[in-house]
Amino acid sequence: MKNIFLFTALSILFASCTKTIDVKMPDPDPKIVVEGFIDKGEIPYVILTRNSPFYDTINANSLQNYFISGATVKMFDGTDTTTFQELQFDTAGVTASIYVGVGVTGQVGKTYQLFVNADGQSVHATTSIIQPLPLDSVWYVDAPSPNPDSLVQLMVHYRSEEHTSELQSRQYLVCRLLLEK
């Protein structure tokens, strides 16, 4: 009886101790968000948007304001500079722009520099397409217990000129699959 009274008293005490906290996040400085893609044999493209406040409401009316059009996007591949063409498309009443490097495809071993000028800001990025590493074998093992988010782990053997390695540790895990047993 004593335990029931103590449990009831504590439940009422904790249930009544709630307070609404209103967090005011400052609006971020306006920034350009660059989503770029280049891969072996593929045409490179870039999508430019603006950042937004964390708690900002996004709907069909406000979505149009995030896409950037009229930007200058250029890519240098070590030899040539390509100016990307802007393509606009309308979907559900929102006009979005994508910038495409027409006439260019990604090549293994090359380093690419991207230059973007939009909204009075300049952004620069560099990437490379590295030589693909052939896989010797791929298999799966049961996930270590307890592991609530995976049933198996995908394991990979690969060889490089420098060494052979098995990607087993968590930080180098290539892929975890959710498979039904």
CSV table of N, CA and C in Angstrom, one decimal:
chain,number,residue,atom,x,y,z
A,1,MET,N,0.8,-1.2,0.0
A,1,MET,CA,0.0,0.0,0.0
A,1,MET,C,0.9,1.2,0.0
A,2,LYS,N,1.9,1.2,0.8
A,2,LYS,CA,2.8,2.3,0.9
A,2,LYS,C,3.5,2.6,-0.5
A,3,ASN,N,3.9,1.5,-1.2
A,3,ASN,CA,4.5,1.7,-2.5
A,3,ASN,C,3.5,2.3,-3.5
A,4,ILE,N,2.3,1.9,-3.5
A,4,ILE,CA,1.3,2.4,-4.4
A,4,ILE,C,1.1,3.9,-4.2
A,5,PHE,N,1.1,4.3,-2.9
A,5,PHE,CA,0.9,5.8,-2.6
A,5,PHE,C,2.1,6.6,-3.1
A,6,LEU,N,3.3,6.0,-2.8
A,6,LEU,CA,4.6,6.7,-3.3
A,6,LEU,C,4.6,6.8,-4.8
A,7,PHE,N,4.2,5.7,-5.5
A,7,PHE,CA,4.2,5.7,-7.0
A,7,PHE,C,3.2,6.7,-7.5
A,8,THR,N,2.0,6.8,-6.9
A,8,THR,CA,1.0,7.8,-7.3
A,8,THR,C,1.5,9.2,-7.1
A,9,ALA,N,2.1,9.4,-5.9
A,9,ALA,CA,2.6,10.8,-5.6
A,9,ALA,C,3.7,11.2,-6.6
A,10,LEU,N,4.6,10.3,-6.9
A,10,LEU,CA,5.7,10.7,-7.8
A,10,LEU,C,5.2,10.9,-9.2
A,11,SER,N,4.2,10.1,-9.6
A,11,SER,CA,3.6,10.2,-11.0
A,11,SER,C,2.9,11.6,-11.1
A,12,ILE,N,2.2,12.0,-10.1
A,12,ILE,CA,1.5,13.3,-10.1
A,12,ILE,C,2.5,14.4,-10.1
A,13,LEU,N,3.6,14.3,-9.3
A,13,LEU,CA,4.6,15.3,-9.2
A,13,LEU,C,5.3,15.5,-10.6
A,14,PHE,N,5.7,14.4,-11.2
A,14,PHE,CA,6.5,14.5,-12.5
A,14,PHE,C,5.5,14.9,-13.6
A,15,ALA,N,4.3,14.5,-13.6
A,15,ALA,CA,3.4,14.8,-14.7
A,15,ALA,C,3.0,16.3,-14.6
A,16,SER,N,3.1,16.9,-13.5
A,16,SER,CA,2.7,18.3,-13.4
A,16,SER,C,3.9,19.2,-13.6
A,17,CYS,N,5.1,18.7,-13.7
A,17,CYS,CA,6.3,19.5,-13.9
A,17,CYS,C,6.6,19.7,-15.4
A,18,THR,N,5.8,20.2,-16.2
A,18,THR,CA,6.0,20.5,-17.6
A,18,THR,C,6.1,22.0,-17.8
A,19,LYS,N,6.9,22.4,-18.7
A,19,LYS,CA,7.1,23.8,-19.0
A,19,LYS,C,7.3,23.9,-20.5
A,20,THR,N,6.6,24.7,-21.2
A,20,THR,CA,6.8,24.9,-22.6
A,20,THR,C,8.0,25.8,-22.8
A,21,ILE,N,9.0,25.4,-23.6
A,21,ILE,CA,10.1,26.2,-23.9
A,21,ILE,C,10.1,26.6,-25.4
A,22,ASP,N,10.1,27.9,-25.6
A,22,ASP,CA,10.1,28.4,-27.0
A,22,ASP,C,11.5,28.8,-27.4
A,23,VAL,N,12.1,28.1,-28.3
A,23,VAL,CA,13.4,28.3,-28.7
A,23,VAL,C,13.4,29.2,-29.9
A,24,LYS,N,14.1,30.3,-29.8
A,24,LYS,CA,14.2,31.3,-30.9
A,24,LYS,C,15.6,31.1,-31.6
A,25,MET,N,15.6,30.5,-32.7
A,25,MET,CA,16.8,30.4,-33.5
A,25,MET,C,17.0,31.6,-34.4
A,26,PRO,N,18.2,32.1,-34.3
A,26,PRO,CA,18.5,33.3,-35.2
A,26,PRO,C,18.5,32.9,-36.7
A,27,ASP,N,18.1,33.8,-37.6
A,27,ASP,CA,18.1,33.5,-39.0
A,27,ASP,C,19.5,33.4,-39.4
A,28,PRO,N,19.9,32.5,-40.3
A,28,PRO,CA,21.3,32.3,-40.7
A,28,PRO,C,21.6,33.4,-41.8
A,29,ASP,N,22.9,33.7,-41.9
A,29,ASP,CA,23.3,34.5,-43.0
A,29,ASP,C,23.0,33.9,-44.3
A,30,PRO,N,22.6,34.6,-45.3
A,30,PRO,CA,22.3,34.0,-46.6
A,30,PRO,C,23.5,33.3,-47.2
A,31,LYS,N,23.3,32.1,-47.6
A,31,LYS,CA,24.4,31.3,-48.2
A,31,LYS,C,23.8,30.6,-49.5
A,32,ILE,N,24.7,30.2,-50.3
A,32,ILE,CA,24.4,29.4,-51.5
A,32,ILE,C,24.7,28.0,-51.1
A,33,VAL,N,23.7,27.1,-51.5
A,33,VAL,CA,23.8,25.7,-51.3
A,33,VAL,C,24.1,25.1,-52.7
A,34,VAL,N,25.3,24.4,-52.8
A,34,VAL,CA,25.7,23.8,-54.1
A,34,VAL,C,25.6,22.3,-54.0
A,35,GLU,N,24.8,21.7,-54.9
A,35,GLU,CA,24.7,20.3,-55.0
A,35,GLU,C,25.2,19.9,-56.4
A,36,GLY,N,26.5,19.4,-56.5
A,36,GLY,CA,27.1,19.1,-57.7
A,36,GLY,C,27.3,17.6,-57.9
A,37,PHE,N,27.4,17.2,-59.2
A,37,PHE,CA,27.6,15.8,-59.5
A,37,PHE,C,28.5,15.7,-60.7
A,38,ILE,N,29.5,14.8,-60.6
A,38,ILE,CA,30.3,14.5,-61.8
A,38,ILE,C,30.8,13.1,-61.6
A,39,ASP,N,30.7,12.2,-62.6
A,39,ASP,CA,31.2,10.8,-62.5
A,39,ASP,C,31.7,10.4,-63.8
A,40,LYS,N,32.4,9.3,-63.8
A,40,LYS,CA,33.0,8.7,-65.1
A,40,LYS,C,31.9,8.5,-66.1
A,41,GLY,N,32.1,9.2,-67.3
A,41,GLY,CA,31.2,9.0,-68.4
A,41,GLY,C,29.9,9.7,-68.3
A,42,GLU,N,29.7,10.5,-67.3
A,42,GLU,CA,28.4,11.2,-67.1
A,42,GLU,C,28.6,12.7,-67.3
A,43,ILE,N,27.5,13.4,-67.7
A,43,ILE,CA,27.5,14.8,-67.9
A,43,ILE,C,27.4,15.4,-66.5
A,44,PRO,N,28.2,16.4,-66.2
A,44,PRO,CA,28.2,17.0,-64.8
A,44,PRO,C,27.0,18.0,-64.8
A,45,TYR,N,26.4,18.1,-63.5
A,45,TYR,CA,25.3,19.1,-63.3
A,45,TYR,C,25.4,19.6,-61.9
A,46,VAL,N,24.8,20.8,-61.7
A,46,VAL,CA,24.8,21.5,-60.5
A,46,VAL,C,23.4,22.0,-60.2
A,47,ILE,N,22.9,21.9,-59.0
A,47,ILE,CA,21.7,22.5,-58.5
A,47,ILE,C,22.0,23.5,-57.5
A,48,LEU,N,21.6,24.7,-57.6
A,48,LEU,CA,21.8,25.8,-56.7
A,48,LEU,C,20.6,26.2,-55.9
A,49,THR,N,20.7,26.3,-54.6
A,49,THR,CA,19.6,26.8,-53.8
A,49,THR,C,20.1,27.7,-52.7
A,50,ARG,N,19.2,28.3,-52.0
A,50,ARG,CA,19.5,29.2,-50.9
A,50,ARG,C,19.3,28.4,-49.6
A,51,ASN,N,20.0,28.7,-48.6
A,51,ASN,CA,19.8,28.1,-47.3
A,51,ASN,C,18.5,28.8,-46.7
A,52,SER,N,18.0,28.2,-45.6
A,52,SER,CA,16.8,28.7,-44.9
A,52,SER,C,16.9,28.6,-43.4
A,53,PRO,N,16.2,29.3,-42.7
A,53,PRO,CA,16.1,29.2,-41.2
A,53,PRO,C,15.7,27.8,-40.9
A,54,PHE,N,16.2,27.3,-39.7
A,54,PHE,CA,15.9,25.9,-39.3
A,54,PHE,C,14.4,25.6,-39.2
A,55,TYR,N,13.7,26.5,-38.5
A,55,TYR,CA,12.3,26.3,-38.3
A,55,TYR,C,11.4,26.9,-39.4
A,56,ASP,N,12.0,27.3,-40.5
A,56,ASP,CA,11.2,28.0,-41.5
A,56,ASP,C,10.1,27.0,-42.1
A,57,THR,N,9.0,27.5,-42.4
A,57,THR,CA,7.9,26.7,-43.0
A,57,THR,C,8.2,26.6,-44.5
A,58,ILE,N,8.2,25.4,-45.1
A,58,ILE,CA,8.4,25.2,-46.5
A,58,ILE,C,7.1,24.7,-47.1
A,59,ASN,N,6.6,25.4,-48.1
A,59,ASN,CA,5.4,24.9,-48.8
A,59,ASN,C,5.6,25.3,-50.3
A,60,ALA,N,4.6,24.9,-51.1
A,60,ALA,CA,4.6,25.2,-52.5
A,60,ALA,C,4.9,26.6,-52.8
A,61,ASN,N,4.3,27.5,-52.1
A,61,ASN,CA,4.5,29.0,-52.3
A,61,ASN,C,5.9,29.5,-52.0
A,62,SER,N,6.5,29.0,-50.9
A,62,SER,CA,7.8,29.4,-50.6
A,62,SER,C,9.0,28.7,-51.3
A,63,LEU,N,8.7,27.5,-51.8
A,63,LEU,CA,9.7,26.7,-52.4
A,63,LEU,C,10.4,27.4,-53.5
A,64,GLN,N,9.6,28.1,-54.3
A,64,GLN,CA,10.2,28.8,-55.5
A,64,GLN,C,11.3,29.8,-55.1
A,65,ASN,N,11.3,30.3,-53.9
A,65,ASN,CA,12.3,31.3,-53.4
A,65,ASN,C,13.6,30.7,-53.1
A,66,TYR,N,13.7,29.3,-53.0
A,66,TYR,CA,14.9,28.7,-52.6
A,66,TYR,C,15.8,28.4,-53.8
A,67,PHE,N,15.2,28.2,-55.0
A,67,PHE,CA,16.0,27.9,-56.2
A,67,PHE,C,16.7,29.1,-56.8
A,68,ILE,N,17.9,29.0,-57.2
A,68,ILE,CA,18.7,30.1,-57.7
A,68,ILE,C,18.7,30.0,-59.2
A,69,SER,N,18.4,31.0,-59.9
A,69,SER,CA,18.5,31.1,-61.4
A,69,SER,C,19.4,32.3,-61.7
A,70,GLY,N,19.9,32.3,-62.9
A,70,GLY,CA,20.7,33.4,-63.4
A,70,GLY,C,22.1,33.4,-62.9
A,71,ALA,N,22.6,32.3,-62.3
A,71,ALA,CA,24.0,32.2,-61.8
A,71,ALA,C,24.9,31.9,-62.9
A,72,THR,N,26.2,32.1,-62.6
A,72,THR,CA,27.3,31.7,-63.5
A,72,THR,C,28.0,30.5,-62.9
A,73,VAL,N,28.0,29.4,-63.6
A,73,VAL,CA,28.7,28.1,-63.2
A,73,VAL,C,29.7,27.7,-64.2
A,74,LYS,N,30.9,27.6,-63.7
A,74,LYS,CA,32.0,27.2,-64.6
A,74,LYS,C,32.8,26.0,-64.0
A,75,MET,N,33.4,25.2,-64.9
A,75,MET,CA,34.2,24.0,-64.4
A,75,MET,C,35.5,24.0,-65.2
A,76,PHE,N,36.6,23.9,-64.5
A,76,PHE,CA,37.9,23.7,-65.1
A,76,PHE,C,38.4,22.3,-64.9
A,77,ASP,N,38.8,21.6,-65.9
A,77,ASP,CA,39.3,20.2,-65.8
A,77,ASP,C,40.8,20.1,-65.9
A,78,GLY,N,41.5,21.2,-65.8
A,78,GLY,CA,43.0,21.1,-65.9
A,78,GLY,C,43.4,21.6,-67.3
A,79,THR,N,42.6,21.5,-68.3
A,79,THR,CA,42.9,21.9,-69.6
A,79,THR,C,41.9,23.0,-70.1
A,80,ASP,N,40.6,22.7,-70.0
A,80,ASP,CA,39.5,23.5,-70.6
A,80,ASP,C,38.6,24.0,-69.5
A,81,THR,N,38.0,25.2,-69.7
A,81,THR,CA,37.0,25.7,-68.9
A,81,THR,C,35.6,25.6,-69.6
A,82,THR,N,34.6,25.0,-68.9
A,82,THR,CA,33.3,24.9,-69.5
A,82,THR,C,32.3,25.7,-68.7
A,83,THR,N,31.6,26.5,-69.4
A,83,THR,CA,30.5,27.3,-68.8
A,83,THR,C,29.2,26.5,-68.9
A,84,PHE,N,28.6,26.2,-67.7
A,84,PHE,CA,27.4,25.4,-67.7
A,84,PHE,C,26.2,26.2,-68.2
A,85,GLN,N,25.3,25.4,-68.9
A,85,GLN,CA,24.1,26.0,-69.4
A,85,GLN,C,23.0,25.8,-68.3
A,86,GLU,N,22.1,26.9,-68.1
A,86,GLU,CA,21.0,26.8,-67.2
A,86,GLU,C,19.8,26.2,-67.9
A,87,LEU,N,19.2,25.2,-67.4
A,87,LEU,CA,18.0,24.6,-67.9
A,87,LEU,C,16.9,24.8,-66.8
A,88,GLN,N,15.8,25.3,-67.2
A,88,GLN,CA,14.7,25.5,-66.2
A,88,GLN,C,13.6,24.6,-66.5
A,89,PHE,N,12.9,24.1,-65.5
A,89,PHE,CA,11.8,23.2,-65.7
A,89,PHE,C,10.8,23.5,-64.6
A,90,ASP,N,9.5,23.3,-64.9
A,90,ASP,CA,8.4,23.6,-64.0
A,90,ASP,C,7.8,22.3,-63.5
A,91,THR,N,7.7,22.2,-62.2
A,91,THR,CA,7.0,21.0,-61.7
A,91,THR,C,6.1,21.5,-60.5
A,92,ALA,N,4.9,21.2,-60.6
A,92,ALA,CA,3.9,21.6,-59.6
A,92,ALA,C,3.9,23.1,-59.4
A,93,GLY,N,4.1,23.9,-60.4
A,93,GLY,CA,4.0,25.3,-60.2
A,93,GLY,C,5.3,25.9,-59.7
A,94,VAL,N,6.4,25.1,-59.5
A,94,VAL,CA,7.7,25.6,-59.0
A,94,VAL,C,8.7,25.5,-60.1
A,95,THR,N,9.3,26.6,-60.5
A,95,THR,CA,10.3,26.6,-61.5
A,95,THR,C,11.7,26.4,-60.9
A,96,ALA,N,12.4,25.3,-61.3
A,96,ALA,CA,13.7,25.0,-60.7
A,96,ALA,C,14.7,25.1,-61.8
A,97,SER,N,15.9,25.4,-61.5
A,97,SER,CA,17.0,25.5,-62.4
A,97,SER,C,18.0,24.4,-62.1
A,98,ILE,N,18.6,23.9,-63.2
A,98,ILE,CA,19.7,22.9,-63.1
A,98,ILE,C,20.8,23.4,-64.1
A,99,TYR,N,22.0,23.4,-63.7
A,99,TYR,CA,23.1,23.9,-64.5
A,99,TYR,C,23.8,22.7,-65.0
A,100,VAL,N,24.0,22.6,-66.4
A,100,VAL,CA,24.5,21.4,-67.0
A,100,VAL,C,25.8,21.7,-67.8
A,101,GLY,N,26.8,20.9,-67.7
A,101,GLY,CA,28.0,21.0,-68.5
A,101,GLY,C,27.9,20.3,-69.8
A,102,VAL,N,27.2,20.9,-70.7
A,102,VAL,CA,26.9,20.2,-72.0
A,102,VAL,C,28.2,20.0,-72.8
A,103,GLY,N,28.3,18.8,-73.3
A,103,GLY,CA,29.5,18.5,-74.1
A,103,GLY,C,30.7,18.0,-73.3
A,104,VAL,N,30.5,17.8,-72.0
A,104,VAL,CA,31.6,17.4,-71.2
A,104,VAL,C,31.2,16.1,-70.4
A,105,THR,N,32.1,15.2,-70.3
A,105,THR,CA,31.8,14.0,-69.4
A,105,THR,C,32.9,13.8,-68.5
A,106,GLY,N,32.6,13.2,-67.3
A,106,GLY,CA,33.7,13.0,-66.3
A,106,GLY,C,34.7,11.9,-66.8
A,107,GLN,N,35.9,12.1,-66.4
A,107,GLN,CA,37.0,11.2,-66.8
A,107,GLN,C,37.8,10.8,-65.6
A,108,VAL,N,38.1,9.5,-65.5
A,108,VAL,CA,38.8,8.9,-64.4
A,108,VAL,C,40.2,9.6,-64.4
A,109,GLY,N,40.7,9.9,-63.2
A,109,GLY,CA,42.1,10.5,-63.1
A,109,GLY,C,42.1,12.0,-63.2
A,110,LYS,N,41.0,12.7,-63.6
A,110,LYS,CA,41.0,14.1,-63.7
A,110,LYS,C,40.6,14.8,-62.4
A,111,THR,N,41.1,16.0,-62.2
A,111,THR,CA,40.6,16.8,-61.1
A,111,THR,C,39.8,18.0,-61.7
A,112,TYR,N,38.7,18.3,-61.0
A,112,TYR,CA,37.8,19.3,-61.5
A,112,TYR,C,37.6,20.4,-60.5
A,113,GLN,N,37.6,21.6,-61.0
A,113,GLN,CA,37.4,22.8,-60.1
A,113,GLN,C,36.1,23.4,-60.6
A,114,LEU,N,35.2,23.7,-59.6
A,114,LEU,CA,33.9,24.3,-59.9
A,114,LEU,C,33.9,25.7,-59.3
A,115,PHE,N,33.4,26.6,-60.1
A,115,PHE,CA,33.3,28.0,-59.7
A,115,PHE,C,31.9,28.5,-59.9
A,116,VAL,N,31.3,29.0,-58.9
A,116,VAL,CA,29.9,29.4,-58.9
A,116,VAL,C,29.8,30.9,-58.4
A,117,ASN,N,29.1,31.7,-59.2
A,117,ASN,CA,28.8,33.1,-58.8
A,117,ASN,C,27.3,33.3,-58.9
A,118,ALA,N,26.7,33.6,-57.7
A,118,ALA,CA,25.2,33.7,-57.6
A,118,ALA,C,24.9,34.6,-56.4
A,119,ASP,N,23.9,35.4,-56.6
A,119,ASP,CA,23.4,36.2,-55.4
A,119,ASP,C,24.5,37.1,-54.8
A,120,GLY,N,25.5,37.5,-55.6
A,120,GLY,CA,26.6,38.3,-55.1
A,120,GLY,C,27.6,37.5,-54.3
A,121,GLN,N,27.5,36.2,-54.4
A,121,GLN,CA,28.5,35.4,-53.6
A,121,GLN,C,29.3,34.5,-54.6
A,122,SER,N,30.5,34.1,-54.2
A,122,SER,CA,31.3,33.2,-55.0
A,122,SER,C,31.6,32.0,-54.2
A,123,VAL,N,31.5,30.8,-54.9
A,123,VAL,CA,31.8,29.6,-54.2
A,123,VAL,C,32.7,28.8,-55.1
A,124,HIS,N,33.7,28.1,-54.5
A,124,HIS,CA,34.7,27.3,-55.3
A,124,HIS,C,34.8,25.9,-54.6
A,125,ALA,N,34.9,24.9,-55.4
A,125,ALA,CA,35.1,23.5,-54.9
A,125,ALA,C,36.0,22.8,-55.9
A,126,THR,N,36.7,21.7,-55.3
A,126,THR,CA,37.5,20.9,-56.1
A,126,THR,C,37.3,19.4,-55.8
A,127,THR,N,37.2,18.6,-56.9
A,127,THR,CA,37.0,17.2,-56.7
A,127,THR,C,37.8,16.4,-57.7
A,128,SER,N,38.0,15.1,-57.5
A,128,SER,CA,38.6,14.2,-58.5
A,128,SER,C,37.8,13.0,-58.7
A,129,ILE,N,37.9,12.4,-59.8
A,129,ILE,CA,37.4,11.1,-60.1
A,129,ILE,C,38.5,10.1,-60.0
A,130,ILE,N,38.5,9.3,-58.9
A,130,ILE,CA,39.6,8.4,-58.7
A,130,ILE,C,39.4,7.1,-59.5
A,131,GLN,N,40.5,6.4,-59.7
A,131,GLN,CA,40.5,5.1,-60.4
A,131,GLN,C,39.6,4.1,-59.6
A,132,PRO,N,38.6,3.5,-60.3
A,132,PRO,CA,37.8,2.5,-59.5
A,132,PRO,C,38.7,1.4,-59.0
A,133,LEU,N,38.3,0.9,-57.8
A,133,LEU,CA,39.0,-0.2,-57.2
A,133,LEU,C,38.2,-1.5,-57.4
A,134,PRO,N,38.8,-2.5,-58.1
A,134,PRO,CA,38.0,-3.7,-58.4
A,134,PRO,C,37.8,-4.5,-57.1
A,135,LEU,N,36.6,-5.1,-57.0
A,135,LEU,CA,36.3,-5.9,-55.8
A,135,LEU,C,36.6,-7.3,-56.1
A,136,ASP,N,37.3,-8.0,-55.1
A,136,ASP,CA,37.6,-9.4,-55.3
A,136,ASP,C,36.4,-10.3,-55.0
A,137,SER,N,35.7,-9.9,-53.9
A,137,SER,CA,34.6,-10.7,-53.5
A,137,SER,C,33.6,-9.9,-52.6
A,138,VAL,N,32.4,-10.2,-52.6
A,138,VAL,CA,31.4,-9.6,-51.8
A,138,VAL,C,30.5,-10.7,-51.1
A,139,TRP,N,30.3,-10.6,-49.8
A,139,TRP,CA,29.4,-11.5,-49.1
A,139,TRP,C,28.8,-10.9,-48.0
A,140,TYR,N,27.9,-11.6,-47.3
A,140,TYR,CA,27.2,-11.0,-46.1
A,140,TYR,C,27.4,-12.0,-44.9
A,141,VAL,N,27.4,-11.4,-43.7
A,141,VAL,CA,27.4,-12.1,-42.5
A,141,VAL,C,26.3,-11.6,-41.6
A,142,ASP,N,25.9,-12.4,-40.6
A,142,ASP,CA,24.9,-12.0,-39.7
A,142,ASP,C,25.4,-10.8,-38.9
A,143,ALA,N,24.6,-9.9,-38.6
A,143,ALA,CA,25.0,-8.7,-37.9
A,143,ALA,C,25.3,-9.1,-36.4
A,144,PRO,N,26.2,-8.5,-35.8
A,144,PRO,CA,26.5,-8.8,-34.4
A,144,PRO,C,25.3,-8.5,-33.5
A,145,SER,N,25.1,-9.3,-32.5
A,145,SER,CA,24.0,-9.1,-31.6
A,145,SER,C,24.5,-8.3,-30.4
A,146,PRO,N,23.7,-7.4,-29.8
A,146,PRO,CA,22.4,-7.0,-30.4
A,146,PRO,C,22.6,-5.8,-31.3
A,147,ASN,N,21.9,-5.9,-32.5
A,147,ASN,CA,22.0,-4.9,-33.5
A,147,ASN,C,20.6,-4.7,-34.0
A,148,PRO,N,19.9,-3.7,-33.5
A,148,PRO,CA,18.4,-3.6,-33.8
A,148,PRO,C,18.2,-3.1,-35.2
A,149,ASP,N,19.2,-2.4,-35.9
A,149,ASP,CA,18.9,-1.8,-37.2
A,149,ASP,C,19.3,-2.6,-38.4
A,150,SER,N,20.0,-3.7,-38.2
A,150,SER,CA,20.5,-4.5,-39.3
A,150,SER,C,20.4,-6.0,-39.0
A,151,LEU,N,20.1,-6.8,-40.0
A,151,LEU,CA,20.1,-8.2,-39.9
A,151,LEU,C,21.4,-8.8,-40.4
A,152,VAL,N,22.0,-8.2,-41.4
A,152,VAL,CA,23.2,-8.7,-41.9
A,152,VAL,C,24.1,-7.5,-42.2
A,153,GLN,N,25.4,-7.8,-42.4
A,153,GLN,CA,26.4,-6.7,-42.9
A,153,GLN,C,27.0,-7.2,-44.2
A,154,LEU,N,27.1,-6.3,-45.1
A,154,LEU,CA,27.7,-6.6,-46.4
A,154,LEU,C,29.2,-6.5,-46.2
A,155,MET,N,30.0,-7.5,-46.6
A,155,MET,CA,31.5,-7.4,-46.4
A,155,MET,C,32.1,-7.4,-47.8
A,156,VAL,N,33.3,-6.8,-47.9
A,156,VAL,CA,33.9,-6.6,-49.2
A,156,VAL,C,35.4,-6.9,-49.1
A,157,HIS,N,36.0,-7.7,-50.0
A,157,HIS,CA,37.4,-7.8,-50.2
A,157,HIS,C,37.8,-7.0,-51.4
A,158,TYR,N,38.9,-6.3,-51.3
A,158,TYR,CA,39.4,-5.6,-52.5
A,158,TYR,C,40.9,-5.6,-52.5
A,159,ARG,N,41.5,-5.5,-53.6
A,159,ARG,CA,43.0,-5.4,-53.7
A,159,ARG,C,43.4,-4.1,-54.4
A,160,SER,N,44.4,-3.5,-53.8
A,160,SER,CA,45.0,-2.4,-54.5
A,160,SER,C,46.5,-2.7,-54.7
A,161,GLU,N,47.2,-1.8,-55.3
A,161,GLU,CA,48.6,-2.1,-55.5
A,161,GLU,C,49.4,-2.1,-54.2
A,162,GLU,N,48.8,-1.3,-53.2
A,162,GLU,CA,49.5,-1.1,-51.9
A,162,GLU,C,49.3,-2.3,-50.9
A,163,HIS,N,48.0,-2.7,-50.9
A,163,HIS,CA,47.6,-3.7,-49.9
A,163,HIS,C,46.3,-4.3,-50.2
A,164,THR,N,46.0,-5.4,-49.4
A,164,THR,CA,44.7,-6.0,-49.5
A,164,THR,C,44.1,-5.7,-48.1
A,165,SER,N,42.8,-5.4,-48.2
A,165,SER,CA,42.1,-5.1,-46.9
A,165,SER,C,40.7,-5.7,-46.9
A,166,GLU,N,40.3,-6.0,-45.7
A,166,GLU,CA,38.9,-6.4,-45.5
A,166,GLU,C,38.2,-5.3,-44.8
A,167,LEU,N,37.1,-4.7,-45.3
A,167,LEU,CA,36.4,-3.6,-44.7
A,167,LEU,C,35.4,-4.2,-43.7
A,168,GLN,N,35.9,-4.3,-42.5
A,168,GLN,CA,35.0,-4.9,-41.5
A,168,GLN,C,34.6,-4.0,-40.3
A,169,SER,N,35.5,-3.1,-40.0
A,169,SER,CA,35.3,-2.2,-38.8
A,169,SER,C,34.1,-1.3,-39.1
A,170,ARG,N,33.4,-0.8,-38.1
A,170,ARG,CA,32.2,0.0,-38.3
A,170,ARG,C,32.5,1.3,-39.0
A,171,GLN,N,33.7,1.9,-38.8
A,171,GLN,CA,33.9,3.2,-39.5
A,171,GLN,C,34.2,3.0,-41.0
A,172,TYR,N,34.6,1.8,-41.4
A,172,TYR,CA,34.8,1.5,-42.9
A,172,TYR,C,33.8,0.6,-43.5
A,173,LEU,N,32.7,0.3,-42.8
A,173,LEU,CA,31.7,-0.6,-43.3
A,173,LEU,C,31.1,0.0,-44.6
A,174,VAL,N,31.1,-0.8,-45.6
A,174,VAL,CA,30.7,-0.3,-46.9
A,174,VAL,C,29.2,-0.2,-46.9
A,175,CYS,N,28.5,-1.2,-46.4
A,175,CYS,CA,27.0,-1.1,-46.6
A,175,CYS,C,26.4,-2.0,-45.5
A,176,ARG,N,25.3,-1.6,-44.9
A,176,ARG,CA,24.5,-2.5,-44.1
A,176,ARG,C,23.2,-2.7,-44.7
A,177,LEU,N,22.8,-3.9,-44.8
A,177,LEU,CA,21.5,-4.2,-45.5
A,177,LEU,C,20.4,-4.7,-44.5
A,178,LEU,N,19.2,-4.2,-44.8
A,178,LEU,CA,18.1,-4.7,-44.0
A,178,LEU,C,17.5,-5.8,-44.8
A,179,LEU,N,17.8,-7.1,-44.5
A,179,LEU,CA,17.3,-8.2,-45.2
A,179,LEU,C,16.4,-9.1,-44.3
A,180,GLU,N,15.4,-9.7,-44.8
A,180,GLU,CA,14.6,-10.6,-44.0
A,180,GLU,C,15.3,-11.9,-44.1
A,181,LYS,N,15.4,-12.5,-42.9
A,181,LYS,CA,16.0,-13.9,-42.8
A,181,LYS,C,15.0,-14.9,-43.2
